[in-house]
Amino acid sequence: MATGRRNRASRSRGSCSRPPRRSRRCRVATEAHLAALQSAGLRLTVPRRALLELLARHPVACDAMSLHQQLRGQGRRVSLGTVYRLLRVLEDRQLAIAIASPHGRTLWRLCQPAPSAPRDAAATSAWLRSLAAELGYRLVPLH
């Protein structure tokens, strides 16, 4: 029974319960991520900055609940829904990666921002059509 209680307690704390460490690399990563968000037309709000700083200080992937608990522990007034929404924005902008974990929670980790390069839509479309054809598929337009 004691083992079951310990397992339950450790699961409720989240996947990254260690305190995050600070480093110069963290500041550089956060600045690059903030610049990428800003260049995408997103405002650099206090919750976005706080979540980016927290993610940058963690060496391992973390789940949203533990990130939320740590932000609340820092005195930040941010809801769990806001944390999930910000993580999705980071994932959509390819600034964070979502990792499916065995216990069902999604873990999040920052990625290095990719340099923005203009893409040729016609060339990309042609490449995708040829790739789909090689694999026995065909692309259909979405309406």
C-alpha positions as CSV (number, residue, x, y, z in Angstrom):
1,M,0.0,0.0,0.0
2,A,2.8,2.5,0.8
3,T,4.3,1.9,-2.6
4,G,1.0,2.7,-4.3
5,R,0.7,6.0,-2.3
6,R,4.2,7.0,-3.2
7,N,3.6,6.3,-6.9
8,R,0.4,8.3,-6.8
9,A,2.0,11.2,-5.1
10,S,4.9,11.3,-7.5
11,R,2.6,11.2,-10.5
12,S,0.6,14.2,-9.3
13,R,3.7,16.4,-9.0
14,G,4.3,16.3,-12.8
15,S,7.2,15.2,-14.8
16,C,9.7,18.0,-14.0
17,S,9.4,18.6,-10.3
18,R,13.1,19.6,-10.0
19,P,13.8,23.3,-9.6
20,P,14.9,24.8,-12.9
21,R,18.5,26.0,-13.3
22,R,19.5,29.4,-14.7
23,S,22.2,29.7,-17.3
24,R,23.4,32.2,-20.0
25,R,22.4,29.7,-22.7
26,C,18.8,29.9,-21.2
27,R,18.8,33.7,-21.7
28,V,20.0,33.4,-25.3
29,A,17.4,30.8,-26.1
30,T,14.6,32.8,-24.5
31,E,15.6,35.9,-26.4
32,A,15.6,34.0,-29.7
33,H,12.2,32.5,-29.0
34,L,10.8,36.0,-28.0
35,A,12.2,37.4,-31.2
36,A,10.6,34.6,-33.2
37,L,7.2,35.2,-31.5
38,Q,7.5,38.9,-32.1
39,S,8.4,38.5,-35.8
40,A,5.3,36.2,-36.1
41,G,3.2,39.2,-35.0
42,L,2.5,38.0,-31.4
43,R,2.7,40.3,-28.4
44,L,5.3,39.5,-25.8
45,T,2.9,39.2,-22.8
46,V,4.0,38.6,-19.3
47,P,2.6,35.0,-19.3
48,R,4.4,34.2,-22.6
49,R,7.7,35.5,-21.3
50,A,7.3,33.7,-18.0
51,L,6.5,30.4,-19.7
52,L,9.4,30.7,-22.1
53,E,11.8,31.4,-19.3
54,L,10.6,28.5,-17.3
55,L,10.8,26.1,-20.3
56,A,14.3,27.4,-21.2
57,R,15.6,26.6,-17.7
58,H,14.4,23.0,-17.7
59,P,16.8,20.5,-19.2
60,V,14.0,17.9,-19.6
61,A,10.5,18.0,-21.1
62,C,7.7,19.0,-18.7
63,D,4.0,18.6,-18.7
64,A,1.6,21.6,-18.6
65,M,0.4,20.9,-15.1
66,S,3.8,21.0,-13.6
67,L,4.7,24.1,-15.6
68,H,1.5,25.7,-14.3
69,Q,2.3,24.8,-10.7
70,Q,5.7,26.2,-11.0
71,L,4.4,29.5,-12.5
72,R,1.9,29.7,-9.7
73,G,4.6,29.0,-7.2
74,Q,6.5,32.0,-8.6
75,G,3.5,34.2,-7.9
76,R,2.4,34.4,-11.5
77,R,-1.4,34.6,-12.0
78,V,-1.9,32.3,-15.0
79,S,-4.6,29.7,-15.6
80,L,-3.9,26.1,-16.7
81,G,-5.8,26.9,-19.9
82,T,-3.5,29.8,-20.7
83,V,-0.5,27.5,-20.2
84,Y,-1.9,25.0,-22.6
85,R,-2.8,27.7,-25.1
86,L,0.7,29.2,-25.0
87,L,2.3,25.8,-25.4
88,R,0.1,25.2,-28.5
89,V,1.2,28.6,-29.9
90,L,4.8,27.6,-29.3
91,E,4.3,24.3,-31.0
92,D,2.5,25.9,-34.0
93,R,5.4,28.3,-34.4
94,Q,7.8,25.4,-34.1
95,L,9.4,26.9,-31.0
96,A,8.4,23.9,-28.8
97,I,7.9,20.2,-29.4
98,A,5.1,18.1,-27.9
99,I,6.1,14.6,-26.8
100,A,3.6,11.9,-26.0
101,S,4.4,10.2,-22.7
102,P,3.5,6.7,-21.7
103,H,1.3,7.9,-18.8
104,G,-0.9,9.9,-21.2
105,R,0.3,13.5,-20.5
106,T,2.0,15.5,-23.2
107,L,5.4,16.7,-22.4
108,W,6.8,20.0,-23.8
109,R,10.3,21.0,-24.6
110,L,11.7,24.1,-26.3
111,C,13.3,23.8,-29.7
112,Q,15.9,26.1,-31.3
113,P,14.0,28.6,-33.4
114,A,14.5,27.8,-37.1
115,P,15.8,30.6,-39.2
116,S,12.9,32.1,-41.2
117,A,13.3,31.6,-44.9
118,P,10.8,32.5,-47.5
119,R,9.2,29.4,-49.0
120,D,8.2,29.1,-52.6
121,A,4.6,27.9,-52.5
122,A,4.6,26.5,-56.1
123,A,7.8,24.6,-55.5
124,T,6.6,23.2,-52.2
125,S,3.3,22.2,-53.7
126,A,5.0,20.4,-56.6
127,W,7.3,18.6,-54.2
128,L,4.4,17.5,-52.0
129,R,2.5,16.2,-55.1
130,S,5.4,14.2,-56.3
131,L,6.1,12.8,-52.8
132,A,2.4,11.8,-52.4
133,A,2.5,10.1,-55.9
134,E,5.6,8.1,-54.9
135,L,3.8,6.9,-51.8
136,G,0.6,6.0,-53.8
137,Y,-1.5,9.0,-52.6
138,R,-2.7,12.2,-54.3
139,L,-3.3,15.6,-52.7
140,V,-6.8,17.0,-52.7
141,P,-7.6,20.6,-52.0
142,L,-9.3,21.5,-48.8
143,H,-12.3,23.8,-49.0
